[in-house]
PDB file of C-alpha atoms in Angstrom:
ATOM      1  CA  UNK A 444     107.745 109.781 121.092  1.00 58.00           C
ATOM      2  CA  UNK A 445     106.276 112.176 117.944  1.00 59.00           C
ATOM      3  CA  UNK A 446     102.965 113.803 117.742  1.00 63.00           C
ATOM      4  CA  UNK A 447     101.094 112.210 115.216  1.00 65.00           C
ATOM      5  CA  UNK A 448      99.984 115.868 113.881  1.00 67.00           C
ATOM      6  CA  UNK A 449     103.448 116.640 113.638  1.00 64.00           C
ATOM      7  CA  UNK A 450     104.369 114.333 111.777  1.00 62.00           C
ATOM      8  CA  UNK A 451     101.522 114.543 109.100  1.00 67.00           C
ATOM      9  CA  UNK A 452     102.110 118.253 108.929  1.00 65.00           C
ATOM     10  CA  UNK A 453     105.690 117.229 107.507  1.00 65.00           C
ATOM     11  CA  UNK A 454     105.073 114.453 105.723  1.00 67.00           C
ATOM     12  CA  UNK A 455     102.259 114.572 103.820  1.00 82.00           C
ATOM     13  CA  UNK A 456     102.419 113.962  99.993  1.00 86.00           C
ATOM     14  CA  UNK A 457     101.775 118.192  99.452  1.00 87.00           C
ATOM     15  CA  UNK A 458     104.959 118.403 101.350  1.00 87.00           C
ATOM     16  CA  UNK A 459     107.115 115.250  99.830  1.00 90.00           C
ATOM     17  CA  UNK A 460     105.956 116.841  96.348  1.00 92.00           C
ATOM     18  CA  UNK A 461     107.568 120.199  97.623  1.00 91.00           C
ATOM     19  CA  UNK A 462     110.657 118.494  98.199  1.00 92.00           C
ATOM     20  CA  UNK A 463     111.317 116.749  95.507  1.00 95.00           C
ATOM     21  CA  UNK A 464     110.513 119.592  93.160  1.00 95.00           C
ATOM     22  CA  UNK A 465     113.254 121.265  94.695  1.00 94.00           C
ATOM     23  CA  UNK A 466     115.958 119.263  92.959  1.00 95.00           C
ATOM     24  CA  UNK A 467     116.310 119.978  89.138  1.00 95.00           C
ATOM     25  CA  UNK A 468     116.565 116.983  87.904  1.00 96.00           C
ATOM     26  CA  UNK A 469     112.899 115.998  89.616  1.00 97.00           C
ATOM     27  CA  UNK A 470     111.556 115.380  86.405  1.00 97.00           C
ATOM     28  CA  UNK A 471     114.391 112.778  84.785  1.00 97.00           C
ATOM     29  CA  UNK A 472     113.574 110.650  87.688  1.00 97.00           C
ATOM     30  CA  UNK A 473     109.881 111.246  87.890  1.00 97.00           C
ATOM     31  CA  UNK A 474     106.727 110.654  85.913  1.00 97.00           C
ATOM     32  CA  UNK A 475     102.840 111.077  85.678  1.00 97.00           C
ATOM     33  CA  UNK A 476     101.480 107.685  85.106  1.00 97.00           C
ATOM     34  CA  UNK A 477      97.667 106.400  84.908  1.00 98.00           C
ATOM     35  CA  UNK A 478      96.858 102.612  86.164  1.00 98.00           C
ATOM     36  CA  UNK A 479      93.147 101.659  84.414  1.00 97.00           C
ATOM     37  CA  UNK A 480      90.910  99.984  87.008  1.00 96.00           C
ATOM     38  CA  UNK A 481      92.191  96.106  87.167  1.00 96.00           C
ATOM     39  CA  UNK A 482      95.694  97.107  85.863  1.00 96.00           C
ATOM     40  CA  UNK A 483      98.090  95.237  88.173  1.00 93.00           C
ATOM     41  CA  UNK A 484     102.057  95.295  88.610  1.00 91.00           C
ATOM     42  CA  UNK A 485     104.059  93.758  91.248  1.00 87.00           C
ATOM     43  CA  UNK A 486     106.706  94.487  93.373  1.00 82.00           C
ATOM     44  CA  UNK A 487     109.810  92.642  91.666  1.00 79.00           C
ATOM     45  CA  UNK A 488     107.918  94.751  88.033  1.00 74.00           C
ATOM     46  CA  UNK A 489     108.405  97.784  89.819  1.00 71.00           C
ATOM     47  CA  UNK A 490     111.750  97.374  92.647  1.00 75.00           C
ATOM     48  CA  UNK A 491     113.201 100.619  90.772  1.00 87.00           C
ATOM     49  CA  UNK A 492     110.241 102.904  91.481  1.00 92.00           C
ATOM     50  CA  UNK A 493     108.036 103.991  94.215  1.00 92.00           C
ATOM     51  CA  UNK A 494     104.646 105.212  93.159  1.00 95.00           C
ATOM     52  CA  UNK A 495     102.384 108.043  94.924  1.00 95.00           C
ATOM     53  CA  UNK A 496      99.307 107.817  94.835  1.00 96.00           C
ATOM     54  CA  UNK A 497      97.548 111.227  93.589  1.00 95.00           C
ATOM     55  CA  UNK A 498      93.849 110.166  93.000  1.00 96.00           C
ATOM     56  CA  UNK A 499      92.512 106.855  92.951  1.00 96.00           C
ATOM     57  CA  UNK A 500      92.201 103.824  94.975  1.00 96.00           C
ATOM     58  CA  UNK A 501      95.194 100.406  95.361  1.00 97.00           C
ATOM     59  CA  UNK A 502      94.410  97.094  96.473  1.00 96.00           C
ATOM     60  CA  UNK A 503      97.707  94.877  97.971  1.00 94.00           C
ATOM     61  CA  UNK A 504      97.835  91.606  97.769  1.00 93.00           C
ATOM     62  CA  UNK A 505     100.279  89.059  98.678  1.00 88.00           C
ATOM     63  CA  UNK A 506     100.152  86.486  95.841  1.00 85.00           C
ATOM     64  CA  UNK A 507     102.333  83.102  95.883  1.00 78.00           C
ATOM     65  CA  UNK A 508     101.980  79.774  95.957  1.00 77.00           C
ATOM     66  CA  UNK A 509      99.857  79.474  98.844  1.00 76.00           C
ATOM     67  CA  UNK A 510      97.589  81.753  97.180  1.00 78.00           C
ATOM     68  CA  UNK A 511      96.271  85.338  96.713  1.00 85.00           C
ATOM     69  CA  UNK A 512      95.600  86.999  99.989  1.00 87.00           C
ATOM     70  CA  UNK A 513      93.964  90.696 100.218  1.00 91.00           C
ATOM     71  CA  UNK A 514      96.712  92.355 102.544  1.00 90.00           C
ATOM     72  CA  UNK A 515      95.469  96.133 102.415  1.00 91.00           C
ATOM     73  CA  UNK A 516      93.931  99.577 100.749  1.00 93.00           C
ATOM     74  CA  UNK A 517      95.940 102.714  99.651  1.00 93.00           C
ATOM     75  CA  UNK A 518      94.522 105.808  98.548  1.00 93.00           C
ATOM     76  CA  UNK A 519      95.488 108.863  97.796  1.00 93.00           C
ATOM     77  CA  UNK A 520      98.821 110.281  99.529  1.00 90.00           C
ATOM     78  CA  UNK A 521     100.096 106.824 100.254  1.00 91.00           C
ATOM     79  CA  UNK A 522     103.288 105.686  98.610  1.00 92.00           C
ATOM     80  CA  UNK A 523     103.378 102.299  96.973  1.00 92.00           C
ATOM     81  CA  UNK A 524     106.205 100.414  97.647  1.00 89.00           C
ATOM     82  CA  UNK A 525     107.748 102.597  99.596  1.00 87.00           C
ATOM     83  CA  UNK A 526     112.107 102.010  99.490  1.00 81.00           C
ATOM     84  CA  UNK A 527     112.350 100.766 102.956  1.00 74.00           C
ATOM     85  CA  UNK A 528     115.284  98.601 102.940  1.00 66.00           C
ATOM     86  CA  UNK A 529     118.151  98.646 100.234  1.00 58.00           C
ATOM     87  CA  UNK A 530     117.509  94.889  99.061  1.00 58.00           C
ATOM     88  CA  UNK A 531     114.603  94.255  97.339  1.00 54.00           C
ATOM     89  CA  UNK A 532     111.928  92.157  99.589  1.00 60.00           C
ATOM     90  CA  UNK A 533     108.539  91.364  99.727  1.00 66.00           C
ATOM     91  CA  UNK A 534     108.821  90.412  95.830  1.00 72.00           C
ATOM     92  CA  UNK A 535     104.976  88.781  96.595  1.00 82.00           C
ATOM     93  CA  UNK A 536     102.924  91.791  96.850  1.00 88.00           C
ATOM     94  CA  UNK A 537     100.898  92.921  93.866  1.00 93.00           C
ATOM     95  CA  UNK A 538      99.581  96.370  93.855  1.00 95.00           C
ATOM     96  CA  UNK A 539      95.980  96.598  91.702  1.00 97.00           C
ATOM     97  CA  UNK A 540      93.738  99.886  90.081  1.00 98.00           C
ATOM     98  CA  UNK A 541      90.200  99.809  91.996  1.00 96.00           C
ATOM     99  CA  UNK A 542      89.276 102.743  89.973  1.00 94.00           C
ATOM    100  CA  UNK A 543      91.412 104.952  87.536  1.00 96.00           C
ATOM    101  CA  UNK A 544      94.083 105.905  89.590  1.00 97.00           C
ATOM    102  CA  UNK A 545      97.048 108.631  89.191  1.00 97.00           C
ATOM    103  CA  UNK A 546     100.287 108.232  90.051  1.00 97.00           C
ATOM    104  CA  UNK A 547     103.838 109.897  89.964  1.00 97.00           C
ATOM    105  CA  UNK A 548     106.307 107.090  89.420  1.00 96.00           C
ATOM    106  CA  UNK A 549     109.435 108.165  91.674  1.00 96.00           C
ATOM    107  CA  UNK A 550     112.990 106.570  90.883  1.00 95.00           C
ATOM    108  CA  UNK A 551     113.469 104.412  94.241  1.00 90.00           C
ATOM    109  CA  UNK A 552     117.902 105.807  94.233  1.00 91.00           C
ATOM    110  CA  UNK A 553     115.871 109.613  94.016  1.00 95.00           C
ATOM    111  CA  UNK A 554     113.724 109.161  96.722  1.00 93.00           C
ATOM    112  CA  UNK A 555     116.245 107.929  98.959  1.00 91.00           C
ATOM    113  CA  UNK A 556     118.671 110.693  98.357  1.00 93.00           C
ATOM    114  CA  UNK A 557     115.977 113.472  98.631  1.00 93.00           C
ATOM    115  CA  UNK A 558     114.764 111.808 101.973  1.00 90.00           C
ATOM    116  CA  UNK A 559     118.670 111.928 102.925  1.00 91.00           C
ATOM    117  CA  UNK A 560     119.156 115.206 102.406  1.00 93.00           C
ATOM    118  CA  UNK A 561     115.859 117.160 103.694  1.00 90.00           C
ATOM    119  CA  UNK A 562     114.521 114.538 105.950  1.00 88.00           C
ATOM    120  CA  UNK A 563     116.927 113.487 108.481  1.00 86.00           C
ATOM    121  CA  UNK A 564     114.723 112.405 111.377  1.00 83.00           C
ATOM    122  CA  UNK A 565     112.642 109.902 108.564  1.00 84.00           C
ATOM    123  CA  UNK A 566     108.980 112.015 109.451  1.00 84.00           C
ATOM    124  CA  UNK A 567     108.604 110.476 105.824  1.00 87.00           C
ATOM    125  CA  UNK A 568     109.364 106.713 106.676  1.00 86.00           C
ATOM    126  CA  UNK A 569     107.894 106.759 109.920  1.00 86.00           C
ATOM    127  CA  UNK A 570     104.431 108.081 108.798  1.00 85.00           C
ATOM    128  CA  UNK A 571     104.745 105.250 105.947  1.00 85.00           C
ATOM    129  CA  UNK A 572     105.293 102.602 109.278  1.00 86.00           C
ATOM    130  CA  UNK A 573     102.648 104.303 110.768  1.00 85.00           C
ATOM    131  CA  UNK A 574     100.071 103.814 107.689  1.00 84.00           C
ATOM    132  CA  UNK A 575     101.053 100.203 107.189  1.00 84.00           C
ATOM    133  CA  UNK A 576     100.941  99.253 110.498  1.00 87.00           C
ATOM    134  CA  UNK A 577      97.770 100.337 111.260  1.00 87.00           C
ATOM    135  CA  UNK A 578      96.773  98.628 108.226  1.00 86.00           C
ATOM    136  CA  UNK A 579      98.188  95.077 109.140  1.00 84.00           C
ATOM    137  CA  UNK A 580      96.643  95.363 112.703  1.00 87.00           C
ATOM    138  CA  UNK A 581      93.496  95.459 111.162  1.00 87.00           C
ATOM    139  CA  UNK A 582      94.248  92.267 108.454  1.00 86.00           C
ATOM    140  CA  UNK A 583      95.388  90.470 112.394  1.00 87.00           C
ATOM    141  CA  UNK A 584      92.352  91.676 113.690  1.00 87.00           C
ATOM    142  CA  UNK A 585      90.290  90.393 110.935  1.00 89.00           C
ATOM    143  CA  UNK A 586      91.523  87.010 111.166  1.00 87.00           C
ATOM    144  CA  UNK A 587      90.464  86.523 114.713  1.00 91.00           C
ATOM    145  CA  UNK A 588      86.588  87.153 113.954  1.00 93.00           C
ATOM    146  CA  UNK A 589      83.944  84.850 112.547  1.00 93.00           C
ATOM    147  CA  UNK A 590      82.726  84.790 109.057  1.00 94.00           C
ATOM    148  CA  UNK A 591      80.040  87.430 110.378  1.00 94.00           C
ATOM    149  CA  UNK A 592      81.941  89.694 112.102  1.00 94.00           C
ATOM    150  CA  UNK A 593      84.606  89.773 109.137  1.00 95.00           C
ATOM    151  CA  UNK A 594      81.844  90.979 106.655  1.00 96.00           C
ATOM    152  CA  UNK A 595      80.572  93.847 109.210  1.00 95.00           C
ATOM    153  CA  UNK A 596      83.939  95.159 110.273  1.00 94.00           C
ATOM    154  CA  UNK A 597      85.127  95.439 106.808  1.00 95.00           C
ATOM    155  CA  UNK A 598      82.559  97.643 106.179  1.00 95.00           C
ATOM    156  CA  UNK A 599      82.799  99.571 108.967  1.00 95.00           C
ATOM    157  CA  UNK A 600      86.732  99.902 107.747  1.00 94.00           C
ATOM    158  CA  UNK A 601      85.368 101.317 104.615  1.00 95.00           C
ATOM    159  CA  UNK A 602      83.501 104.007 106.166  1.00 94.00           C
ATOM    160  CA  UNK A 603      86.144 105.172 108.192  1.00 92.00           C
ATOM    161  CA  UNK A 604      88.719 105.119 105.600  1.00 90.00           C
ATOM    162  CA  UNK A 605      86.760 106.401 102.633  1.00 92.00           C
ATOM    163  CA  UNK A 606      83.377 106.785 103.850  1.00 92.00           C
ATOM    164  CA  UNK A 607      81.585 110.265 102.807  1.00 92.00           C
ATOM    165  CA  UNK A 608      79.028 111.893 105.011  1.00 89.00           C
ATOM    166  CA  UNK A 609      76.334 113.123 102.882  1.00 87.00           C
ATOM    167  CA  UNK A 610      73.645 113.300 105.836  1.00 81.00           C
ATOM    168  CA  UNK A 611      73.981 112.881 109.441  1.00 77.00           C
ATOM    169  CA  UNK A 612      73.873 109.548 109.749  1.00 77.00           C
ATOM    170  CA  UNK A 613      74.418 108.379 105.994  1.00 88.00           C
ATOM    171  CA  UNK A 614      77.489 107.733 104.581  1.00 95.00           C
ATOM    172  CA  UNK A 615      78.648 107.114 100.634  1.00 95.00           C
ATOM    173  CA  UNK A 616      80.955 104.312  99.879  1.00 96.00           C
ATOM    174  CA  UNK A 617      83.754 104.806  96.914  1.00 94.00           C
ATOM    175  CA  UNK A 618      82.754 102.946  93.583  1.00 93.00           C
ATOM    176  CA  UNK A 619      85.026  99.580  93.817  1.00 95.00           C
ATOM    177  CA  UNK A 620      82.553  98.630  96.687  1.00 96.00           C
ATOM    178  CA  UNK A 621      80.344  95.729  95.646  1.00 95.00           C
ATOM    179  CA  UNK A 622      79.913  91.915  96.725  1.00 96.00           C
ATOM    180  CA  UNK A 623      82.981  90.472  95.124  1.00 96.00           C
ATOM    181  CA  UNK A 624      85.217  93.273  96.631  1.00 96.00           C
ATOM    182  CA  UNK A 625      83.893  92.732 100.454  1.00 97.00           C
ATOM    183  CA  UNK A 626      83.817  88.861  99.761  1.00 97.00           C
ATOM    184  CA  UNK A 627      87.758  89.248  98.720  1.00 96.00           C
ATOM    185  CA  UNK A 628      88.442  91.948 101.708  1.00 96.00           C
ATOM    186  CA  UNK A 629      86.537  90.185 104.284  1.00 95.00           C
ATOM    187  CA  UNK A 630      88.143  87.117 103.471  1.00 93.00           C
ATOM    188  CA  UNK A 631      84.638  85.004 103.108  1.00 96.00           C
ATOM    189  CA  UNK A 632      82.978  83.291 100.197  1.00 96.00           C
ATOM    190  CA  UNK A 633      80.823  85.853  98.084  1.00 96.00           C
ATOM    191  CA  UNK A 634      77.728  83.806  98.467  1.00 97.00           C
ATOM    192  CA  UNK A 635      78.224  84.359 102.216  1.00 97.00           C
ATOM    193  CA  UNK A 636      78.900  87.660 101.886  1.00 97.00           C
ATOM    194  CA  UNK A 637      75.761  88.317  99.761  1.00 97.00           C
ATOM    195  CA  UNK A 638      73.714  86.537 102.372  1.00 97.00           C
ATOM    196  CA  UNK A 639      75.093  89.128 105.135  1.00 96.00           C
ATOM    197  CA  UNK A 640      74.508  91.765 103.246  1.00 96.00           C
ATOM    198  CA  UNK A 641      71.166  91.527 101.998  1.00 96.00           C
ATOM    199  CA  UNK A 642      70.375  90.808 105.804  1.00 96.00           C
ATOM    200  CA  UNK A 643      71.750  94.531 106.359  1.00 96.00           C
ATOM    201  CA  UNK A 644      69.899  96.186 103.558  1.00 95.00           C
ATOM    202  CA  UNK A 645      67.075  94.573 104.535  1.00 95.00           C
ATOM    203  CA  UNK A 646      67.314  95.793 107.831  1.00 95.00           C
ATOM    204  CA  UNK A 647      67.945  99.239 105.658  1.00 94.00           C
ATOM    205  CA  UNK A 648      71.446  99.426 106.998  1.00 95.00           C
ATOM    206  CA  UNK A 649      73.129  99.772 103.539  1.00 96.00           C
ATOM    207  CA  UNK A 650      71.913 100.341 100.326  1.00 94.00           C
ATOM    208  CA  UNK A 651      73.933  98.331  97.619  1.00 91.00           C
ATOM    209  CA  UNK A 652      72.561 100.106  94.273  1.00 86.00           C
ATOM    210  CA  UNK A 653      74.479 100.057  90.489  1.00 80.00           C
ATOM    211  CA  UNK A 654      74.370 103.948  91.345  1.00 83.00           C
ATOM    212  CA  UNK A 655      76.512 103.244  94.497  1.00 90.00           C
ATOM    213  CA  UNK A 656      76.892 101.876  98.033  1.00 96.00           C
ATOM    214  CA  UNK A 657      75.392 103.720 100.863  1.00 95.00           C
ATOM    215  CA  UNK A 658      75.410 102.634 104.653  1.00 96.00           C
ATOM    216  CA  UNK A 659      72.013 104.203 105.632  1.00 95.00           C
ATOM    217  CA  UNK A 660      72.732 104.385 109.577  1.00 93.00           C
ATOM    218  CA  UNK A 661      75.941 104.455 110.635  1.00 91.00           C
ATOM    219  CA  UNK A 662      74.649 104.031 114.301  1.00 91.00           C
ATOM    220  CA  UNK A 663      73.209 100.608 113.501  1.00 92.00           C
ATOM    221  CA  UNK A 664      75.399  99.153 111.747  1.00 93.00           C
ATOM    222  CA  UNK A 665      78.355  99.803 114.841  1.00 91.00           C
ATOM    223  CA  UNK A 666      75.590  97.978 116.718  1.00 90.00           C
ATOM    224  CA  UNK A 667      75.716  95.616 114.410  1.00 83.00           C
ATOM    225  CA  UNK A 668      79.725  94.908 115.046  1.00 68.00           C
ATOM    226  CA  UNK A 669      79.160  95.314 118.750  1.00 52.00           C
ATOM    227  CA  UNK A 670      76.569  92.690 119.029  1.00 50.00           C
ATOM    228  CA  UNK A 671      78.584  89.996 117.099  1.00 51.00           C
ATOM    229  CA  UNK A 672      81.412  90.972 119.422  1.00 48.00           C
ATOM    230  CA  UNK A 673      79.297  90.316 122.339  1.00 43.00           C
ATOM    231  CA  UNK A 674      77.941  87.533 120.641  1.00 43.00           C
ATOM    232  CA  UNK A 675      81.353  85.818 120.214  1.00 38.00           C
ATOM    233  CA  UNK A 676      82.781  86.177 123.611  1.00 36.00           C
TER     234      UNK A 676
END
């Protein structure tokens, strides 16, 4: 078993950055890149380089020919595409800018011999399972609810992952939230999503301004969730 702490105290990007500084040839296999907001690449584009995220926000998506399916959101300190297996797989997933987002491209072959030589228990690989994980337990979750539900708990995913307190009970959104991105995250058409939504700011729940998104009580709005839950049993 590891302690979650633990293992973020290693592994975080301050420390991975630390790392591969060490090795002098860091910056032939390394480099500062910028991704505009709707810039896309895919994995096959990129299946020589790993890219982590310094500022900025990623939507994943799983794009073939039964469609493009929202899969998850990285941020900063995650690690796109993240060398896990030697062959190249998952050749379907395309990573997209929500905002202006900074990245160091890493050389896949540099990664992996870094991680072989200062990380021999994998903290780095397992907090990377960890992350994704947790992020496809919530895409299964999602699944299971009704149209409803999946508008109000992708919100609620929002706050927790980038939501910013600026009053007890108030808590700012990050700038790619609007209708079309919960309609796409939430899996439901955008007119549907509007309707739920304008239901909530009604009830002054959110606040869905040019200037931003706000959720104006937290406290309802997890009432919200908990009553469609009941609701659906």
């Amino acid at each position: 078993m590891y302690n979650e702490r633990d293992l973020e105290e290693f592994s975080n990007a301050r420390n991975l950055m630390k790392m591969l500084k060490n090795y002098t040839d860091f910056n032939e296999h390394t480099l500062d890149v910028t991704f505009h907001k709707g810039e896309s690449f895919s994995r096959m584009e990129a299946h020589r380089y790993c890219y982590l995220v310094k500022e900025g926000y990623f939507k994943v998506n799983n794009t073939s020919e039964q469609g493009d399916h929202f899969l998850m959101l990285m941020e900063a300190g995650h690690i796109l595409f993240f060398p896990l297996y030697y062959s190249v797989i998952f050749n379907d997933l395309v990573a997209t800018a929500l905002s202006e987002a900074q990245c160091l491209r890493i050389e896949s072959e540099f990664l992996k011999k870094v991680i072989a030589l200062e990380d021999p228990h994998n903290n780095l690989m397992l907090r990377y399972l960890t992350q994704v994980s947790r992020k496809f337990y919530s895409a299964i979750a999602l699944i299971t609810l009704s149209s409803k539900q999946r508008v109000i708990y992708t919100l609620i995913e929002l706050v927790d992952t980038f939501g910013r307190h600026t009053k007890a009970h108030e808590i700012e959104l990050p700038s790619f939230v609007n209708y079309e991105t919960i309609a796409e995250f939430s899996r439901c058409s955008r007119s549907y999503t509007i309707s739920v939504l304008t239901t909530l700011r009604k009830q002054n729940i959110i606040s869905s301004k040019k200037s931003g998104w706000m959720v104006l009580n937290e406290n309802l709005l997890r009432k919200e969730d908990h009553g469609q839950k009941n609701e659906y049993k």
